[in-house]
Coordinates of C-alpha atoms in Angstrom, one line a residue:
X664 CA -26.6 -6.4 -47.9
X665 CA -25.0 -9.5 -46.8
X666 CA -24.9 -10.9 -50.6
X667 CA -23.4 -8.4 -51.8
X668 CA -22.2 -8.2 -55.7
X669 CA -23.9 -11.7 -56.2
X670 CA -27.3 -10.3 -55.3
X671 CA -28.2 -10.6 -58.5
X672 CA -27.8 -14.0 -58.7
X673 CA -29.6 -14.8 -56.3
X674 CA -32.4 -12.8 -57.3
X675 CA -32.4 -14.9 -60.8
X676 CA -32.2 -18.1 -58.9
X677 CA -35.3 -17.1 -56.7
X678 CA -37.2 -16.1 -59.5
X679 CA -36.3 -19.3 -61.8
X680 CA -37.6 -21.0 -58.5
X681 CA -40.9 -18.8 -58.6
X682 CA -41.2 -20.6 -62.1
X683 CA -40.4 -23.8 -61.6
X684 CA -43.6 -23.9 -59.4
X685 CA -45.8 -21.9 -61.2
X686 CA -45.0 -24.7 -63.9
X687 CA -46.0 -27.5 -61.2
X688 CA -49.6 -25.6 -60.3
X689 CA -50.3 -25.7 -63.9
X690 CA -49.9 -29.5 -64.7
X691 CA -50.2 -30.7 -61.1
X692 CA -53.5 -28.8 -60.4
X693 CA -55.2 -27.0 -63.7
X694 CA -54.6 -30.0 -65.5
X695 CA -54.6 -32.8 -63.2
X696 CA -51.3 -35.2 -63.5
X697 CA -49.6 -36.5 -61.0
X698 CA -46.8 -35.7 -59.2
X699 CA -44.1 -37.1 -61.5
X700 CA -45.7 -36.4 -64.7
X701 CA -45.8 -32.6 -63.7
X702 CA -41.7 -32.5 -62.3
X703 CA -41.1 -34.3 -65.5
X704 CA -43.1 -32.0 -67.9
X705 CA -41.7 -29.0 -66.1
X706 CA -38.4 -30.1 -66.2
X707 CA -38.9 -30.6 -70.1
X708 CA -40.8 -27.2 -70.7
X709 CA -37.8 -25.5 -69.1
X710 CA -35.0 -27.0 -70.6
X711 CA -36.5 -26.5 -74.0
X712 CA -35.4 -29.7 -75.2
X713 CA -38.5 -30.4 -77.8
X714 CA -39.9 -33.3 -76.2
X715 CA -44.2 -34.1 -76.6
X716 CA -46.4 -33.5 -73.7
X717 CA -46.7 -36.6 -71.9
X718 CA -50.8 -36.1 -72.0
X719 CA -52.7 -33.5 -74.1
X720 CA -53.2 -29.7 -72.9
X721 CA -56.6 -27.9 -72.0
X722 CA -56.3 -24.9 -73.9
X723 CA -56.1 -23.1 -71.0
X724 CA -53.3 -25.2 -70.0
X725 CA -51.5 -24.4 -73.9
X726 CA -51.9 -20.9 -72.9
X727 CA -50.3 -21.2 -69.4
X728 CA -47.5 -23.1 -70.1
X729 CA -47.4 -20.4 -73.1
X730 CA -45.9 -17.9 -70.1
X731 CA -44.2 -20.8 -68.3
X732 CA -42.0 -21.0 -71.4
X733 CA -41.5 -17.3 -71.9
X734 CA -41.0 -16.8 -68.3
X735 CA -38.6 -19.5 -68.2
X736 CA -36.6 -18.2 -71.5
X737 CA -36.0 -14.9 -69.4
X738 CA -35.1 -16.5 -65.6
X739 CA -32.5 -17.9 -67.6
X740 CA -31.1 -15.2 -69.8
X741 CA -31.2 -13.1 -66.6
X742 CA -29.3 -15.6 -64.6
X743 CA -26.7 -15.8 -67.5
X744 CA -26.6 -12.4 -68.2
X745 CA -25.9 -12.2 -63.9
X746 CA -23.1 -14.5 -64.0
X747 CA -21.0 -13.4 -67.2
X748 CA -21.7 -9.9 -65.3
X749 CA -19.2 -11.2 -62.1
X750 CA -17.4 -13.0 -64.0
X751 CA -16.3 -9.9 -66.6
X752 CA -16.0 -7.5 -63.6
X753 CA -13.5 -10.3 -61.3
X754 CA -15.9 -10.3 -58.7
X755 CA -15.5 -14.4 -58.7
X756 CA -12.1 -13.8 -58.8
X757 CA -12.3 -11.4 -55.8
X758 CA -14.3 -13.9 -53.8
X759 CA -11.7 -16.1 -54.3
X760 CA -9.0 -13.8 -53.0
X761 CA -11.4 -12.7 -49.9
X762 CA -11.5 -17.0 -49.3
X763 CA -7.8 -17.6 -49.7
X764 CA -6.8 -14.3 -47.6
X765 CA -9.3 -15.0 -44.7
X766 CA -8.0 -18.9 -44.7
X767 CA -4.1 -17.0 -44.6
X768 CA -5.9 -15.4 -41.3
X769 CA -7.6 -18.2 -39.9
X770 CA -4.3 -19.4 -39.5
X771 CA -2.3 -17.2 -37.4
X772 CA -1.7 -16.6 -33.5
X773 CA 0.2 -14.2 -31.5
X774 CA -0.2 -11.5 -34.7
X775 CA -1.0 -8.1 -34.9
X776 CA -4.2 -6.3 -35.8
X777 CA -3.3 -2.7 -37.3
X778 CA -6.8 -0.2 -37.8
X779 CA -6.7 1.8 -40.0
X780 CA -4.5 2.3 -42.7
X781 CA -3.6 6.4 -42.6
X782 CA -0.4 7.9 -41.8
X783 CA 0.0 6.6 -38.8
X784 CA -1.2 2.6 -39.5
X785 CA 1.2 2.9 -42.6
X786 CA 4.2 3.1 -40.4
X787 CA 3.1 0.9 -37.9
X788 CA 2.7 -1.9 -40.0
X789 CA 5.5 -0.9 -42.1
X790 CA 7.5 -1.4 -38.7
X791 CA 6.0 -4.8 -37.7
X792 CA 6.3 -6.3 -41.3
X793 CA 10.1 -5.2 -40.8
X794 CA 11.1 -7.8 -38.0
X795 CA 9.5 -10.2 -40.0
X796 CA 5.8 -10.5 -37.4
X797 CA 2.6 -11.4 -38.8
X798 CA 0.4 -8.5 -39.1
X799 CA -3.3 -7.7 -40.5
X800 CA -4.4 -4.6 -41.6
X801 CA -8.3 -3.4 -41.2
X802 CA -9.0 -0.7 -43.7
X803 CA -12.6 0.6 -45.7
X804 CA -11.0 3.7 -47.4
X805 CA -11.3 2.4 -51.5
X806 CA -8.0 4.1 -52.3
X807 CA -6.1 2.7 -49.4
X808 CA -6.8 -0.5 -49.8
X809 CA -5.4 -0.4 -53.7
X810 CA -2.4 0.9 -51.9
X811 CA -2.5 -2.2 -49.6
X812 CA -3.1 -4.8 -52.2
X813 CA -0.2 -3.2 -54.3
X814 CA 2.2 -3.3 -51.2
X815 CA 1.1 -7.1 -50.8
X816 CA -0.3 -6.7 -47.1
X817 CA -2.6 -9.3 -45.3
X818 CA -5.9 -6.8 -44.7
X819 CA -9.6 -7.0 -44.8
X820 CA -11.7 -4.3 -46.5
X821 CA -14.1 -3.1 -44.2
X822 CA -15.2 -1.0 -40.7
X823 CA -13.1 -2.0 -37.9
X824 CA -15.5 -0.7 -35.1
X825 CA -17.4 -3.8 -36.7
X826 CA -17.4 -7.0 -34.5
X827 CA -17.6 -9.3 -37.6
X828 CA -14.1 -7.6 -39.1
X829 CA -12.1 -8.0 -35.3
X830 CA -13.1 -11.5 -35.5
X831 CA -12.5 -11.8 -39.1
X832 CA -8.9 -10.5 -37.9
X833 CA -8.7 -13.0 -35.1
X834 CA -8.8 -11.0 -32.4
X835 CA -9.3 -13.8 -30.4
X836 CA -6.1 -15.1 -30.9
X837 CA -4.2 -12.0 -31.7
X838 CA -1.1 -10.6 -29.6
X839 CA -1.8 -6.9 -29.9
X840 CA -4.0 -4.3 -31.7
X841 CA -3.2 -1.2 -32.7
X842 CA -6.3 1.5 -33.0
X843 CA -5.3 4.0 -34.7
X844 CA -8.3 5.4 -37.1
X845 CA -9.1 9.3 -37.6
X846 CA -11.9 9.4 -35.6
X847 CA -10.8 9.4 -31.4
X848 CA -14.4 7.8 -30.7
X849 CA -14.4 5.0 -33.2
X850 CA -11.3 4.4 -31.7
X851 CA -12.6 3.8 -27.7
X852 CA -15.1 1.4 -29.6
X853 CA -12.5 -0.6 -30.8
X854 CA -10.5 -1.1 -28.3
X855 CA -13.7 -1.8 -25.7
X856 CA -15.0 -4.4 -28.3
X857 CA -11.2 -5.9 -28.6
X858 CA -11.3 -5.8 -25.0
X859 CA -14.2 -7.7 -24.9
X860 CA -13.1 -10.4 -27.2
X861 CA -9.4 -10.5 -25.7
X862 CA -8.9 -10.3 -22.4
X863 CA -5.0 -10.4 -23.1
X864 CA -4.6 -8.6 -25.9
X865 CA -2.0 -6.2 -25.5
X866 CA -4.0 -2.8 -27.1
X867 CA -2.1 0.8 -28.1
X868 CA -4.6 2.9 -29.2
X869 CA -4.3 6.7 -30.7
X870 CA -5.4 9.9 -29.4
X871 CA -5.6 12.8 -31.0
X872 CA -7.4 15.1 -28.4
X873 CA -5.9 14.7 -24.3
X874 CA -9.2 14.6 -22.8
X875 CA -10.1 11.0 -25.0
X876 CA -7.0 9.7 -23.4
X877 CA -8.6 8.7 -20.0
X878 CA -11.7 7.6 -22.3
X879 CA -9.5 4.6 -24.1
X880 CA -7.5 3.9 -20.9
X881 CA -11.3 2.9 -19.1
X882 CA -12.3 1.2 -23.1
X883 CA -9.5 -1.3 -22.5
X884 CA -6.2 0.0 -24.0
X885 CA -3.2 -0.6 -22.3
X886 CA -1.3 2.5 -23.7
X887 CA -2.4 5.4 -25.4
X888 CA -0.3 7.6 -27.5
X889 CA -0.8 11.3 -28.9
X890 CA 0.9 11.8 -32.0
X891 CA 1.5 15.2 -32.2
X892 CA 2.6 15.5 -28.4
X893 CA 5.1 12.5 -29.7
X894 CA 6.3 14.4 -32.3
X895 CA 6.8 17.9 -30.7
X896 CA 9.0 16.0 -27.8
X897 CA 10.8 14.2 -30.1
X898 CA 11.7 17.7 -32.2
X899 CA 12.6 19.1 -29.2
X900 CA 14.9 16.4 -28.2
X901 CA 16.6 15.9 -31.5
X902 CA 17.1 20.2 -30.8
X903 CA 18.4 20.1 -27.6
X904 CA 20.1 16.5 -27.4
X905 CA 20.7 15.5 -31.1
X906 CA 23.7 12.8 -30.0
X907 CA 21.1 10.8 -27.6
X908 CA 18.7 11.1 -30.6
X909 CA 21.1 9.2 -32.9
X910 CA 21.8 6.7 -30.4
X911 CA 18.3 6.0 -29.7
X912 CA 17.8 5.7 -33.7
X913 CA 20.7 3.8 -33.9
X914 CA 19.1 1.5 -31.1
X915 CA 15.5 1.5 -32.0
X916 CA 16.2 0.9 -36.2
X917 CA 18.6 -2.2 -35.0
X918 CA 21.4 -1.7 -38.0
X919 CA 24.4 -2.0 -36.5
X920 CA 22.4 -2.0 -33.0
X921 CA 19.8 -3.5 -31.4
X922 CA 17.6 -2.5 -28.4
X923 CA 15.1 -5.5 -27.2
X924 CA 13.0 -6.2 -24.5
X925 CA 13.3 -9.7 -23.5
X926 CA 11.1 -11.9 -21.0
X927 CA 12.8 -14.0 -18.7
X928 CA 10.4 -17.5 -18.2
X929 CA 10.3 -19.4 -15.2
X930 CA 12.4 -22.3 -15.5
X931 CA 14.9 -20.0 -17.8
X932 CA 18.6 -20.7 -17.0
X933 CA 19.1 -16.8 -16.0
X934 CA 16.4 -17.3 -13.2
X935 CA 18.4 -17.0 -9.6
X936 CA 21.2 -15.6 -11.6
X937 CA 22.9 -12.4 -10.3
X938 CA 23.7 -10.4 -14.2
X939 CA 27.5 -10.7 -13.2
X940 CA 27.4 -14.6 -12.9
X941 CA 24.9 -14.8 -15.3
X942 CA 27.7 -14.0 -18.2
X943 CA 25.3 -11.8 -20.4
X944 CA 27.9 -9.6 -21.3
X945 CA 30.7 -11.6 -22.0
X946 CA 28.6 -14.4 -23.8
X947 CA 26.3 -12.2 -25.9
X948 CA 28.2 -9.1 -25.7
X949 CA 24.8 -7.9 -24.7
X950 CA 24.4 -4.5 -22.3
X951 CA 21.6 -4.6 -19.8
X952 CA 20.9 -1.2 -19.2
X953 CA 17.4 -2.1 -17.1
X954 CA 15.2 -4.5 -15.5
X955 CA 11.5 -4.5 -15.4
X956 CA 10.5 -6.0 -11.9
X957 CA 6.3 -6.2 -11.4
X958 CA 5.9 -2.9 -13.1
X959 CA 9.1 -1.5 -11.5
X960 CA 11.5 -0.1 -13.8
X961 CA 15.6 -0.9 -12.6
X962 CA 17.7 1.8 -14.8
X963 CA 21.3 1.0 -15.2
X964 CA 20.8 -2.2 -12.8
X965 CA 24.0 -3.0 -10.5
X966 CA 25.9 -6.4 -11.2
X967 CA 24.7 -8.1 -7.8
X968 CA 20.9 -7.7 -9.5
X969 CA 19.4 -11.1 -9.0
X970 CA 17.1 -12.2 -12.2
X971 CA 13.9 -14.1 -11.6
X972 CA 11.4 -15.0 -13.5
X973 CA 8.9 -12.8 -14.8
X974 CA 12.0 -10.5 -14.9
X975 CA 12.0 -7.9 -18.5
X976 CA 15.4 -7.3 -19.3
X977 CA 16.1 -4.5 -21.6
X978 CA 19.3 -5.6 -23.6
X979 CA 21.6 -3.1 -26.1
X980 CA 23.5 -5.1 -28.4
X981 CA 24.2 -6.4 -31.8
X982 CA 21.4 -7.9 -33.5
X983 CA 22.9 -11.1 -34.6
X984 CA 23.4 -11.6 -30.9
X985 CA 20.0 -11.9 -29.9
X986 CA 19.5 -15.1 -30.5
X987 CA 21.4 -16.9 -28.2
X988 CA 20.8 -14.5 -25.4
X989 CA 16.4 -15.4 -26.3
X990 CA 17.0 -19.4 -25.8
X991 CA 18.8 -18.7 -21.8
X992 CA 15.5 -16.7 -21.1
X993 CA 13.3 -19.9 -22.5
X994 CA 12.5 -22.6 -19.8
X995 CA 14.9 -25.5 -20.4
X996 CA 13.7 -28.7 -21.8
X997 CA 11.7 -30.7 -19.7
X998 CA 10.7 -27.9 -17.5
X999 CA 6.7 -27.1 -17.0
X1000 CA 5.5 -24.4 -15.5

Protein backbone atom coordinates (compact mmCIF):
# COMPACT_ATOMS: atom_id res chain seq x y z
CA UNK A 1 0.00 0.00 0.00
CA UNK A 2 1.38 3.18 -1.16
CA UNK A 3 1.12 4.78 2.54
CA UNK A 4 2.81 2.50 3.96
CA UNK A 5 3.72 2.65 7.88
CA UNK A 6 1.67 6.01 8.10
CA UNK A 7 -1.53 4.23 7.11
CA UNK A 8 -2.64 4.56 10.26
CA UNK A 9 -2.54 8.01 10.26
CA UNK A 10 -4.27 8.54 7.72
CA UNK A 11 -6.92 6.39 8.70
CA UNK A 12 -7.32 8.64 12.03
CA UNK A 13 -7.22 11.69 10.02
CA UNK A 14 -10.14 10.38 7.68
CA UNK A 15 -12.09 9.36 10.42
CA UNK A 16 -11.64 12.72 12.55
CA UNK A 17 -12.84 14.13 9.13
CA UNK A 18 -15.93 11.67 9.18
CA UNK A 19 -16.62 13.52 12.54
CA UNK A 20 -16.13 16.79 11.92
CA UNK A 21 -19.11 16.47 9.47
CA UNK A 22 -21.24 14.43 11.25
CA UNK A 23 -20.92 17.36 13.92
CA UNK A 24 -21.98 19.92 10.94
CA UNK A 25 -25.27 17.70 9.98
CA UNK A 26 -26.22 17.87 13.49
CA UNK A 27 -26.26 21.73 14.18
CA UNK A 28 -26.45 22.75 10.51
CA UNK A 29 -29.51 20.50 9.69
CA UNK A 30 -31.22 18.70 12.94
CA UNK A 31 -31.02 21.84 14.67
CA UNK A 32 -31.08 24.56 12.16
CA UNK A 33 -27.99 27.23 12.56
CA UNK A 34 -26.31 28.55 10.12
CA UNK A 35 -23.33 27.94 8.45
CA UNK A 36 -20.92 29.68 10.88
CA UNK A 37 -22.65 28.97 13.96
CA UNK A 38 -22.32 25.17 13.23
CA UNK A 39 -18.21 25.32 12.00
CA UNK A 40 -17.98 27.33 15.20
CA UNK A 41 -19.84 24.97 17.57
CA UNK A 42 -18.13 22.04 16.04
CA UNK A 43 -14.90 23.50 16.26
CA UNK A 44 -15.69 24.07 20.07
CA UNK A 45 -17.29 20.54 20.79
CA UNK A 46 -14.13 19.07 19.43
CA UNK A 47 -11.51 20.89 20.98
CA UNK A 48 -13.25 20.48 24.35
CA UNK A 49 -12.50 23.77 25.41
CA UNK A 50 -15.75 24.35 27.74
CA UNK A 51 -17.33 26.98 25.92
CA UNK A 52 -21.65 27.41 26.03
CA UNK A 53 -23.65 26.52 23.07
CA UNK A 54 -24.14 29.47 21.09
CA UNK A 55 -28.16 28.58 21.00
CA UNK A 56 -29.97 25.98 23.17
CA UNK A 57 -30.02 22.04 22.13
CA UNK A 58 -33.22 19.95 21.13
CA UNK A 59 -32.79 17.09 23.22
CA UNK A 60 -32.16 15.09 20.45
CA UNK A 61 -29.54 17.38 19.43
CA UNK A 62 -27.93 16.97 23.48
CA UNK A 63 -27.94 13.44 22.63
CA UNK A 64 -26.16 13.67 19.27
CA UNK A 65 -23.59 15.87 20.03
CA UNK A 66 -23.49 13.37 23.15
CA UNK A 67 -21.57 10.80 20.35
CA UNK A 68 -20.05 13.76 18.57
CA UNK A 69 -18.07 14.39 21.68
CA UNK A 70 -17.21 10.76 22.45
CA UNK A 71 -16.51 10.08 18.88
CA UNK A 72 -14.30 13.01 18.84
CA UNK A 73 -12.44 12.05 22.29
CA UNK A 74 -11.38 8.70 20.37
CA UNK A 75 -10.38 10.24 16.58
CA UNK A 76 -8.10 11.89 18.63
CA UNK A 77 -6.64 9.51 21.10
CA UNK A 78 -6.31 7.26 18.01
CA UNK A 79 -4.54 9.75 15.97
CA UNK A 80 -2.11 10.33 19.03
CA UNK A 81 -1.76 6.98 19.91
CA UNK A 82 -0.80 6.65 15.64
CA UNK A 83 1.75 9.21 15.80
CA UNK A 84 3.77 8.45 19.19
CA UNK A 85 3.52 4.85 17.35
CA UNK A 86 6.02 6.22 14.30
CA UNK A 87 7.58 8.23 16.16
CA UNK A 88 8.83 5.44 18.99
CA UNK A 89 9.45 2.86 16.11
CA UNK A 90 11.90 5.83 13.84
CA UNK A 91 9.60 5.42 11.08
CA UNK A 92 9.68 9.55 10.95
CA UNK A 93 13.06 9.26 11.27
CA UNK A 94 13.32 6.71 8.35
CA UNK A 95 11.21 8.92 6.08
CA UNK A 96 13.54 11.41 6.67
CA UNK A 97 16.56 9.26 5.60
CA UNK A 98 14.38 7.83 2.45
CA UNK A 99 14.00 11.99 1.59
CA UNK A 100 17.55 12.95 2.24
CA UNK A 101 19.02 9.72 0.31
CA UNK A 102 16.64 10.05 -2.73
CA UNK A 103 17.61 14.01 -2.83
CA UNK A 104 21.67 12.43 -2.67
CA UNK A 105 20.20 10.54 -5.95
CA UNK A 106 18.29 13.15 -7.62
CA UNK A 107 21.55 14.61 -7.84
CA UNK A 108 23.81 12.42 -9.75
CA UNK A 109 24.70 11.77 -13.51
CA UNK A 110 26.94 9.37 -15.34
CA UNK A 111 26.62 6.86 -11.98
CA UNK A 112 26.08 3.45 -11.64
CA UNK A 113 23.02 1.33 -10.82
CA UNK A 114 24.13 -2.08 -9.06
CA UNK A 115 20.81 -4.79 -8.63
CA UNK A 116 20.96 -6.72 -6.34
CA UNK A 117 23.08 -6.90 -3.44
CA UNK A 118 24.26 -10.88 -3.33
CA UNK A 119 27.68 -12.06 -3.87
CA UNK A 120 28.10 -10.97 -6.91
CA UNK A 121 26.53 -7.02 -6.47
CA UNK A 122 28.76 -6.90 -3.26
CA UNK A 123 31.89 -7.01 -5.29
CA UNK A 124 30.72 -5.05 -7.95
CA UNK A 125 29.96 -2.13 -6.06
CA UNK A 126 32.72 -2.76 -3.72
CA UNK A 127 34.94 -2.31 -6.96
CA UNK A 128 33.16 0.93 -8.25
CA UNK A 129 33.10 2.59 -4.76
CA UNK A 130 37.00 1.87 -4.95
CA UNK A 131 37.91 4.37 -7.87
CA UNK A 132 35.99 6.73 -6.06
CA UNK A 133 32.51 6.51 -8.95
CA UNK A 134 29.14 7.23 -7.76
CA UNK A 135 27.17 4.12 -7.43
CA UNK A 136 23.48 3.09 -6.15
CA UNK A 137 22.65 -0.01 -4.95
CA UNK A 138 18.85 -1.57 -5.48
CA UNK A 139 18.26 -4.22 -2.89
CA UNK A 140 14.66 -5.79 -1.09
CA UNK A 141 16.43 -8.58 0.90
CA UNK A 142 15.76 -7.16 4.85
CA UNK A 143 19.19 -8.51 5.98
CA UNK A 144 21.09 -7.08 3.14
CA UNK A 145 20.09 -3.98 3.31
CA UNK A 146 21.23 -3.69 7.25
CA UNK A 147 24.49 -4.80 5.69
CA UNK A 148 24.19 -1.91 3.24
CA UNK A 149 23.28 0.83 5.64
CA UNK A 150 26.13 -0.41 8.00
CA UNK A 151 28.68 -0.25 5.08
CA UNK A 152 27.28 3.40 4.39
CA UNK A 153 26.14 2.73 0.59
CA UNK A 154 23.74 5.02 -1.42
CA UNK A 155 20.69 2.20 -2.12
CA UNK A 156 16.98 2.07 -2.21
CA UNK A 157 15.07 -0.76 -0.45
CA UNK A 158 12.89 -2.29 -2.83
CA UNK A 159 12.21 -4.62 -6.28
CA UNK A 160 14.40 -3.65 -9.04
CA UNK A 161 12.29 -5.24 -11.83
CA UNK A 162 10.08 -2.30 -10.51
CA UNK A 163 9.85 0.85 -12.87
CA UNK A 164 9.35 3.24 -9.93
CA UNK A 165 12.84 1.94 -8.21
CA UNK A 166 15.05 2.32 -11.85
CA UNK A 167 13.69 5.74 -11.93
CA UNK A 168 14.11 6.25 -8.30
CA UNK A 169 17.83 5.23 -9.26
CA UNK A 170 18.00 7.62 -12.20
CA UNK A 171 18.20 5.43 -14.76
CA UNK A 172 17.60 8.14 -16.92
CA UNK A 173 20.62 9.67 -16.31
CA UNK A 174 22.74 6.89 -15.26
CA UNK A 175 26.08 5.58 -17.08
CA UNK A 176 25.70 1.94 -16.64
CA UNK A 177 23.63 -0.81 -14.81
CA UNK A 178 24.67 -3.76 -13.61
CA UNK A 179 21.77 -6.68 -13.34
CA UNK A 180 22.90 -8.98 -11.42
CA UNK A 181 19.87 -10.53 -9.12
CA UNK A 182 19.42 -14.45 -8.49
CA UNK A 183 16.78 -14.99 -10.64
CA UNK A 184 18.08 -15.04 -14.71
CA UNK A 185 14.41 -13.87 -15.71
CA UNK A 186 14.06 -10.92 -13.37
CA UNK A 187 17.10 -10.12 -14.76
CA UNK A 188 16.02 -9.81 -18.79
CA UNK A 189 13.18 -7.60 -17.22
CA UNK A 190 15.57 -5.27 -16.00
CA UNK A 191 17.65 -4.76 -18.36
CA UNK A 192 14.53 -4.45 -21.21
CA UNK A 193 12.94 -1.86 -18.78
CA UNK A 194 16.48 -0.07 -18.39
CA UNK A 195 16.61 -0.33 -21.97
CA UNK A 196 13.56 1.27 -22.33
CA UNK A 197 14.32 4.24 -20.13
CA UNK A 198 18.08 4.63 -21.44
CA UNK A 199 18.77 4.23 -24.65
CA UNK A 200 22.59 4.76 -23.74
CA UNK A 201 22.98 3.16 -20.84
CA UNK A 202 25.80 0.92 -20.98
CA UNK A 203 24.03 -2.54 -19.30
CA UNK A 204 26.19 -5.88 -18.01
CA UNK A 205 23.81 -8.10 -16.98
CA UNK A 206 24.36 -11.85 -15.25
CA UNK A 207 23.62 -15.19 -16.38
CA UNK A 208 23.59 -18.01 -14.66
CA UNK A 209 22.14 -20.58 -17.22
CA UNK A 210 23.87 -20.21 -21.26
CA UNK A 211 20.62 -20.51 -22.89
CA UNK A 212 19.35 -16.86 -21.01
CA UNK A 213 22.37 -15.45 -22.48
CA UNK A 214 20.87 -14.71 -26.02
CA UNK A 215 17.59 -13.78 -23.94
CA UNK A 216 19.43 -10.50 -22.23
CA UNK A 217 21.53 -9.78 -25.36
CA UNK A 218 17.72 -9.28 -27.35
CA UNK A 219 16.37 -7.47 -23.52
CA UNK A 220 19.01 -4.74 -24.11
CA UNK A 221 22.31 -5.67 -22.39
CA UNK A 222 25.34 -4.88 -23.92
CA UNK A 223 27.41 -7.71 -22.20
CA UNK A 224 26.46 -10.60 -20.46
CA UNK A 225 28.64 -12.53 -18.08
CA UNK A 226 28.37 -16.18 -16.59
CA UNK A 227 29.89 -16.30 -13.33
CA UNK A 228 30.80 -19.69 -12.92
CA UNK A 229 32.13 -20.07 -16.67
CA UNK A 230 34.32 -16.79 -15.40
CA UNK A 231 35.45 -18.48 -12.63
CA UNK A 232 36.33 -21.93 -13.99
CA UNK A 233 38.56 -20.02 -16.80
CA UNK A 234 40.03 -17.95 -14.51
CA UNK A 235 41.16 -21.21 -12.24
CA UNK A 236 42.35 -22.73 -15.10
CA UNK A 237 44.45 -19.87 -16.12
CA UNK A 238 45.90 -19.08 -12.73
CA UNK A 239 46.81 -23.27 -13.21
CA UNK A 240 48.33 -23.19 -16.30
CA UNK A 241 49.65 -19.52 -16.62
CA UNK A 242 49.94 -18.30 -12.95
CA UNK A 243 52.74 -15.37 -14.00
CA UNK A 244 50.18 -13.76 -16.66
CA UNK A 245 47.59 -14.15 -13.77
CA UNK A 246 49.70 -11.93 -11.45
CA UNK A 247 50.29 -9.42 -14.05
CA UNK A 248 46.82 -9.13 -14.98
CA UNK A 249 46.07 -8.67 -10.98
CA UNK A 250 48.78 -6.52 -10.77
CA UNK A 251 47.14 -4.51 -13.77
CA UNK A 252 43.49 -4.76 -13.11
CA UNK A 253 43.85 -3.89 -8.85
CA UNK A 254 46.10 -0.69 -10.12
CA UNK A 255 48.76 -0.74 -6.97
CA UNK A 256 51.73 -0.28 -8.34
CA UNK A 257 50.02 -0.66 -11.92
CA UNK A 258 47.41 0.55 -13.76
CA UNK A 259 45.48 -0.78 -16.82
CA UNK A 260 42.84 1.91 -18.28
CA UNK A 261 40.85 2.31 -21.15
CA UNK A 262 40.82 5.75 -22.30
CA UNK A 263 38.60 7.57 -25.08
CA UNK A 264 40.27 9.71 -27.36
CA UNK A 265 37.62 12.96 -28.17
CA UNK A 266 37.51 14.65 -31.31
CA UNK A 267 39.32 17.83 -31.00
CA UNK A 268 41.87 15.82 -28.42
CA UNK A 269 45.54 16.81 -29.08
CA UNK A 270 46.47 12.90 -29.86
CA UNK A 271 43.89 13.01 -32.86
CA UNK A 272 46.12 12.79 -36.29
CA UNK A 273 48.96 11.71 -34.01
CA UNK A 274 50.99 8.63 -35.03
CA UNK A 275 51.75 6.90 -31.02
CA UNK A 276 55.50 7.48 -31.78
CA UNK A 277 55.14 11.35 -32.35
CA UNK A 278 52.47 11.49 -30.09
CA UNK A 279 55.16 11.08 -26.98
CA UNK A 280 52.78 8.73 -24.87
CA UNK A 281 55.54 6.83 -23.68
CA UNK A 282 58.09 9.17 -22.89
CA UNK A 283 55.63 11.80 -21.35
CA UNK A 284 53.40 9.51 -19.33
CA UNK A 285 55.57 6.63 -19.25
CA UNK A 286 52.40 5.01 -20.32
CA UNK A 287 52.39 1.51 -22.58
CA UNK A 288 49.80 1.20 -25.22
CA UNK A 289 49.47 -2.28 -25.67
CA UNK A 290 45.98 -1.73 -28.06
CA UNK A 291 43.68 0.35 -29.91
CA UNK A 292 39.98 0.00 -30.23
CA UNK A 293 39.09 1.23 -33.83
CA UNK A 294 34.93 0.98 -34.59
CA UNK A 295 34.68 -2.17 -32.70
CA UNK A 296 38.15 -3.40 -34.08
CA UNK A 297 40.53 -4.43 -31.59
CA UNK A 298 44.60 -3.32 -32.55
CA UNK A 299 46.77 -5.72 -30.07
CA UNK A 300 50.23 -4.59 -29.56
CA UNK A 301 49.63 -1.62 -32.16
CA UNK A 302 52.90 -0.64 -34.32
CA UNK A 303 54.47 2.98 -33.71
CA UNK A 304 53.27 4.41 -37.20
CA UNK A 305 49.42 3.70 -35.75
CA UNK A 306 47.68 6.93 -36.46
CA UNK A 307 45.10 8.02 -33.47
CA UNK A 308 41.79 9.53 -34.32
CA UNK A 309 39.15 10.31 -32.70
CA UNK A 310 36.78 7.98 -31.40
CA UNK A 311 40.00 5.96 -30.95
CA UNK A 312 40.04 3.62 -27.21
CA UNK A 313 43.42 3.30 -26.19
CA UNK A 314 44.17 0.76 -23.73
CA UNK A 315 47.16 2.19 -21.64
CA UNK A 316 49.53 0.10 -18.87
CA UNK A 317 51.10 2.33 -16.57
CA UNK A 318 51.46 3.88 -13.22
CA UNK A 319 48.42 5.14 -11.77
CA UNK A 320 49.65 8.60 -10.81
CA UNK A 321 50.30 8.88 -14.44
CA UNK A 322 46.98 8.81 -15.71
CA UNK A 323 46.14 12.06 -15.29
CA UNK A 324 47.95 13.87 -17.56
CA UNK A 325 47.75 11.24 -20.25
CA UNK A 326 43.30 11.83 -19.61
CA UNK A 327 43.56 15.79 -20.37
CA UNK A 328 45.64 15.07 -24.15
CA UNK A 329 42.56 12.81 -24.99
CA UNK A 330 40.01 15.79 -23.89
CA UNK A 331 39.19 18.27 -26.71
CA UNK A 332 41.29 21.45 -26.21
CA UNK A 333 39.68 24.61 -25.05
CA UNK A 334 37.71 26.26 -27.34
CA UNK A 335 36.99 23.34 -29.45
CA UNK A 336 33.16 22.11 -30.14
CA UNK A 337 32.28 19.26 -31.48
Amino acid sequence: FRFGSFFPLVIGAGFLLGVFCYGMFIFLVVEGWTLLDSFYQVVMTLSTVGFMELHPLSNRGRFMVSILILMGVGSFAYLVGAFTQVVVEGRLQDLWGKRKVQKLIDSLTDHYIVCGFGRIGAVVAAEILRENLPVVVLEKDPELLTELERQNYLFLAGDATSDEILLAAGVERAKGLIACVSQDAENVYITLTSRQFNSSLNIIARADKAESKPKLERAGANRVLTPHQIGGKRIAQVLLRPTVTDFMDLAIQGHNLQMEEILVRPGAELVGKTLITSGIRPRFNLMIIAIEKQGRMIFNPQPEEVIEAGDTLIAVGPPENFGGFQATCKPDDGFSV
